[in-house]
XYZ file of C-alpha atoms in Angstrom:
360
model
C -0.274 0.071 0.252
C 1.711 3.622 -0.942
C 1.087 6.795 1.554
C -1.925 7.243 -0.279
C -3.561 4.236 0.179
C -2.378 4.879 3.355
C -3.666 7.868 4.422
C -7.146 6.880 3.093
C -7.234 4.474 5.846
C -7.579 1.367 3.614
C -5.976 -1.962 6.015
C -2.722 -2.933 4.130
C -2.199 -6.123 2.390
C 0.131 -8.771 2.254
C 0.648 -7.110 -1.719
C 1.431 -3.813 0.130
C 3.706 -5.565 2.527
C 5.349 -6.955 -0.277
C 5.444 -3.554 -2.380
C 7.490 -1.867 0.311
C 9.716 -4.444 0.971
C 10.698 -5.303 -2.431
C 9.765 -8.998 -2.226
C 6.726 -10.997 -4.134
C 3.917 -11.754 -2.168
C 4.907 -15.062 -1.451
C 7.815 -14.035 0.168
C 5.654 -11.777 2.750
C 3.853 -14.841 3.478
C 6.666 -16.973 3.817
C 7.890 -14.230 6.508
C 4.562 -14.516 8.791
C 5.227 -18.749 8.357
C 8.479 -18.874 9.269
C 9.728 -20.216 6.740
C 13.555 -20.985 7.014
C 14.440 -20.453 3.368
C 14.072 -17.133 3.539
C 17.281 -14.810 3.469
C 18.100 -12.466 7.059
C 18.020 -9.164 5.279
C 15.322 -10.219 2.837
C 13.350 -11.300 6.732
C 14.537 -7.653 7.619
C 13.168 -5.064 5.506
C 10.055 -7.676 4.680
C 9.799 -7.737 8.929
C 10.164 -3.609 8.634
C 7.340 -2.913 6.110
C 5.001 -4.915 8.239
C 6.036 -2.822 11.401
C 5.565 0.689 9.071
C 2.598 -0.337 7.550
C 0.935 -1.837 10.631
C 0.388 -4.823 9.214
C -1.831 -7.632 10.554
C -3.185 -11.082 9.760
C -6.467 -11.770 9.647
C -8.442 -14.478 11.308
C -8.709 -16.450 8.257
C -5.858 -15.999 7.136
C -3.938 -17.282 10.630
C -6.907 -20.088 10.334
C -5.188 -20.389 6.858
C -1.509 -21.059 8.014
C -1.260 -24.567 8.436
C -3.048 -25.290 4.801
C -1.408 -26.323 1.875
C -2.745 -23.287 0.056
C 1.243 -22.270 -1.714
C 0.242 -22.851 -5.787
C 3.408 -23.702 -7.810
C 3.070 -23.810 -12.168
C 4.693 -26.505 -13.734
C 4.217 -25.751 -17.758
C 5.313 -28.309 -20.068
C 5.349 -29.076 -23.730
C 3.829 -32.533 -23.453
C 2.613 -34.378 -20.984
C 2.179 -37.817 -23.124
C 5.968 -37.717 -23.684
C 7.052 -40.252 -20.940
C 9.944 -37.792 -19.724
C 7.862 -34.888 -19.347
C 5.047 -37.517 -17.905
C 7.522 -38.226 -14.977
C 9.380 -35.733 -14.430
C 5.609 -34.040 -13.347
C 5.028 -36.742 -11.567
C 8.265 -36.157 -9.185
C 7.918 -32.115 -9.168
C 4.449 -32.636 -7.820
C 5.718 -35.070 -5.459
C 8.108 -33.193 -4.486
C 6.762 -29.903 -3.795
C 4.139 -32.022 -1.512
C 6.216 -32.760 0.566
C 6.816 -29.417 0.916
C 3.710 -28.636 1.237
C 3.434 -27.060 -2.219
C 1.276 -28.065 -4.847
C 1.722 -27.930 -8.521
C -0.685 -27.014 -11.316
C -0.089 -28.339 -14.845
C 0.191 -26.588 -17.517
C 0.971 -27.983 -21.087
C 2.002 -26.177 -24.184
C 2.278 -28.131 -26.992
C 4.912 -26.414 -27.412
C 3.115 -22.807 -28.820
C 3.802 -19.399 -28.634
C 1.029 -18.186 -28.037
C 0.456 -20.710 -24.632
C 3.826 -20.331 -23.110
C 3.159 -16.491 -23.605
C -0.104 -17.239 -21.409
C 1.798 -19.631 -19.665
C 4.104 -16.439 -18.604
C 1.969 -13.794 -18.251
C -1.478 -15.382 -16.477
C 0.184 -16.702 -13.975
C 2.012 -14.035 -13.000
C -1.129 -11.973 -12.519
C -2.618 -15.312 -10.646
C -1.933 -16.464 -7.020
C 0.334 -18.744 -8.313
C 3.739 -18.300 -7.214
C 6.049 -19.289 -9.593
C 6.772 -21.552 -12.395
C 8.946 -24.177 -13.220
C 8.633 -23.575 -17.207
C 10.085 -25.930 -20.042
C 9.936 -23.676 -23.694
C 10.176 -24.680 -27.007
C 9.248 -21.699 -28.716
C 9.882 -18.058 -27.080
C 13.403 -16.288 -25.873
C 14.719 -15.487 -23.566
C 14.079 -12.149 -23.779
C 10.086 -12.037 -24.558
C 10.316 -14.525 -20.902
C 11.581 -11.686 -19.524
C 10.042 -9.301 -20.754
C 6.366 -11.281 -20.440
C 7.459 -12.610 -16.663
C 8.438 -8.863 -15.143
C 9.602 -10.162 -11.576
C 7.802 -13.255 -11.481
C 9.906 -16.177 -10.496
C 10.105 -18.776 -13.321
C 13.086 -21.055 -12.949
C 13.834 -22.693 -16.965
C 13.846 -26.614 -17.575
C 15.826 -27.969 -20.801
C 17.999 -26.462 -22.889
C 16.186 -23.796 -24.704
C 16.949 -20.655 -22.564
C 20.816 -20.851 -21.858
C 22.321 -17.603 -21.457
C 22.047 -17.696 -17.250
C 20.212 -14.459 -17.165
C 17.005 -16.872 -15.900
C 17.410 -20.131 -13.212
C 18.088 -22.744 -15.379
C 18.326 -26.228 -14.617
C 19.395 -29.526 -16.969
C 21.787 -32.525 -17.981
C 24.965 -32.059 -19.504
C 23.315 -33.191 -22.774
C 26.358 -31.971 -25.575
C 28.621 -34.483 -22.687
C 26.217 -36.967 -22.556
C 25.601 -37.475 -26.298
C 29.308 -38.062 -26.201
C 29.505 -40.718 -24.304
C 26.943 -42.620 -26.214
C 28.389 -42.078 -29.625
C 32.051 -42.772 -27.779
C 30.233 -46.260 -26.587
C 28.883 -46.599 -30.019
C 32.957 -46.622 -30.960
C 34.597 -48.458 -28.516
C 31.837 -51.373 -29.605
C 33.607 -50.956 -33.074
C 31.034 -49.092 -34.962
C 32.560 -46.396 -37.465
C 29.408 -45.676 -39.473
C 27.149 -43.518 -36.760
C 24.567 -41.492 -37.748
C 22.171 -39.395 -35.508
C 19.054 -38.826 -35.512
C 17.049 -35.800 -34.468
C 18.879 -33.190 -35.997
C 15.583 -29.990 -35.587
C 17.253 -26.902 -38.169
C 14.162 -25.389 -38.115
C 13.596 -26.159 -33.808
C 14.736 -23.034 -31.708
C 15.177 -25.930 -28.896
C 18.370 -26.356 -27.899
C 18.767 -29.183 -27.470
C 18.780 -31.289 -29.739
C 21.448 -28.875 -31.229
C 23.739 -29.753 -27.863
C 23.341 -33.508 -28.633
C 24.751 -33.320 -32.225
C 27.674 -31.417 -31.084
C 27.798 -33.849 -28.753
C 28.131 -36.621 -31.676
C 29.677 -34.286 -33.651
C 32.706 -33.896 -31.065
C 33.573 -37.867 -30.161
C 33.590 -38.728 -33.776
C 36.479 -36.003 -34.734
C 38.227 -37.107 -31.277
C 38.480 -40.828 -32.442
C 39.408 -39.640 -35.653
C 35.942 -40.699 -37.649
C 35.091 -38.069 -41.013
C 31.538 -37.112 -40.545
C 28.823 -37.799 -43.648
C 26.718 -35.220 -43.782
C 24.239 -37.764 -44.985
C 24.297 -39.112 -41.613
C 22.873 -35.856 -40.094
C 18.807 -37.385 -40.072
C 16.879 -34.651 -39.777
C 12.711 -35.002 -37.511
C 10.150 -32.581 -37.528
C 9.637 -34.703 -33.952
C 10.861 -36.841 -31.169
C 7.903 -39.249 -31.654
C 7.894 -42.875 -31.988
C 6.780 -42.290 -35.793
C 9.489 -39.526 -36.582
C 11.745 -42.545 -35.771
C 10.064 -45.589 -37.970
C 9.561 -42.929 -41.080
C 13.493 -42.275 -40.774
C 15.077 -45.114 -40.319
C 12.612 -46.531 -43.294
C 13.564 -43.442 -45.494
C 17.235 -44.438 -44.758
C 16.961 -47.750 -45.696
C 15.394 -46.674 -49.033
C 18.345 -44.146 -49.323
C 20.788 -47.101 -48.560
C 22.660 -45.527 -46.115
C 25.706 -47.816 -45.139
C 25.432 -47.824 -41.044
C 26.434 -48.999 -38.437
C 24.766 -46.914 -35.212
C 22.827 -44.793 -34.545
C 22.489 -42.016 -31.929
C 19.032 -41.204 -31.581
C 17.763 -37.736 -30.106
C 15.602 -39.457 -27.418
C 14.319 -42.867 -26.756
C 10.693 -42.029 -28.285
C 12.860 -42.183 -32.062
C 15.099 -45.256 -31.206
C 11.794 -47.166 -30.250
C 10.323 -45.942 -33.343
C 13.670 -47.477 -35.592
C 13.509 -50.654 -34.063
C 10.479 -51.033 -35.127
C 11.046 -50.492 -38.108
C 14.246 -52.558 -39.075
C 12.202 -55.595 -37.380
C 10.107 -55.395 -40.004
C 12.418 -54.850 -42.886
C 14.766 -57.497 -41.244
C 17.451 -55.611 -39.988
C 19.346 -56.543 -37.181
C 19.702 -54.723 -34.191
C 22.805 -55.240 -33.082
C 24.179 -57.031 -35.183
C 23.856 -54.921 -38.254
C 22.833 -51.432 -36.532
C 23.259 -50.360 -33.161
C 20.644 -48.458 -31.483
C 21.037 -45.573 -28.170
C 18.745 -42.854 -27.342
C 18.174 -40.549 -24.415
C 15.991 -40.616 -20.949
C 15.665 -44.147 -20.287
C 11.633 -44.313 -20.657
C 9.671 -47.321 -19.821
C 9.380 -47.711 -23.473
C 13.252 -48.620 -23.982
C 13.545 -50.812 -20.856
C 10.857 -53.313 -22.110
C 11.375 -53.269 -25.690
C 13.646 -56.479 -27.420
C 16.873 -55.633 -27.686
C 16.037 -53.474 -24.548
C 17.703 -49.641 -25.268
C 21.079 -48.443 -24.356
C 20.408 -44.694 -23.398
C 21.367 -42.030 -21.484
C 18.793 -41.843 -17.868
C 18.938 -38.156 -16.434
C 18.957 -37.766 -12.714
C 15.119 -36.665 -12.956
C 14.057 -36.910 -9.494
C 17.171 -35.095 -8.721
C 15.908 -32.623 -11.755
C 12.640 -32.337 -10.036
C 14.177 -31.266 -6.468
C 16.353 -28.748 -7.437
C 14.317 -26.842 -9.702
C 11.452 -26.483 -7.490
C 14.579 -25.532 -4.579
C 14.899 -23.610 -7.139
C 12.258 -21.674 -7.551
C 11.257 -21.162 -3.453
C 14.520 -19.645 -3.520
C 13.177 -17.258 -6.203
C 10.439 -16.433 -4.696
C 12.289 -15.839 -1.411
C 15.136 -13.758 -2.751
C 13.889 -11.776 -5.715
C 17.639 -10.452 -5.757
C 19.814 -13.563 -5.332
C 22.104 -14.537 -8.448
C 20.623 -16.848 -11.093
C 21.311 -20.900 -10.389
C 22.440 -22.698 -13.147
C 22.374 -25.715 -11.904
C 23.488 -29.350 -14.374
C 22.193 -32.431 -12.905
C 23.889 -35.797 -13.668
C 23.197 -38.627 -15.884
C 23.858 -42.122 -16.208
C 25.051 -43.555 -19.605
C 22.383 -46.927 -19.160
C 24.546 -49.573 -22.006
C 21.930 -52.427 -22.254
C 21.436 -55.359 -25.802
C 20.621 -52.692 -28.112
C 24.482 -51.751 -27.923
C 25.994 -55.260 -27.458
C 29.537 -55.837 -28.782
C 28.255 -58.168 -31.699
C 30.048 -56.888 -34.818
C 32.370 -59.493 -35.409
C 30.071 -61.795 -37.243
C 28.881 -58.835 -39.157
C 32.645 -57.661 -40.373
C 32.882 -60.775 -41.331
C 30.290 -60.758 -44.004
C 30.739 -57.553 -45.121
C 28.398 -53.842 -46.183
C 25.746 -53.526 -42.904
C 21.891 -55.177 -44.847
C 21.210 -51.483 -44.727
C 23.242 -51.438 -47.475
C 22.418 -54.911 -48.732
C 18.905 -53.156 -48.246
C 19.077 -50.551 -49.956
């Protein structure tokens, strides 16, 4: 509440305290609830503003202090994706352990819906948003959100101006490609390049693939970089079928995610191409599809529980202290080696060119 409002005798509100203290109303709420994560300097500013305004919580507010009324939002492009559905579950579970409720917004990666996700929540009772954008650029996110707390998931916005949580996709893709090289593969393709997408994940995974080949002294064949419009089963099937039709002589494929790899695996089985004897397949995300298909899929397993925890903790820290420097959190990942990239290449080398070349 400003001085003129005070002069008019209006009862001060939480938002008035927040304005005087230069914090979000959620931070004021956390001070009132004696939340332990509020920094001492921030708490002192809020308490000084409370004293200045003579703010007193209403009796109804005091009765509701123990209720799970705090709200966070999660804006993701696709809830049907195994990766995002599992990550959403982990975020909701961890937030609930801290007495927060999470609202989910599925944007479909469409720019208008991403704009709405940023703008709408900043005008409602939601305290902050965990956001995985595909279309919005950083400048527009900052303009739309104002001072609203946001944590970015993934690789799309990586300039260090907003709190950000991701795995190291370059290193992960390099590890996958290094693994294929270690099994004797040399004609390795990358499926998942998206030249028309503004998202950064595919680009970073392609970068890691290129780096691995360069380190091994393997010349890159541009025909082996397979473009995809989407990261889906259907896309994996279509692109692998086209590879066969084009007669590309590959002995390994690094796929941008598990869905592409499982789709490719199905198509290769239909066409009589053996995995891993003819072509080794590897993916990303460690989804149930990859664990239970046959052959089971070698993949990168991101620590989704830690991604969830890191994102929620970073968002709460931002809610409690709007002035803290942005966090850039890199979460560990693991290479999970399974049957789809087994070292079964000797008989293939003796037989000559791959089945892909024979079929093309």
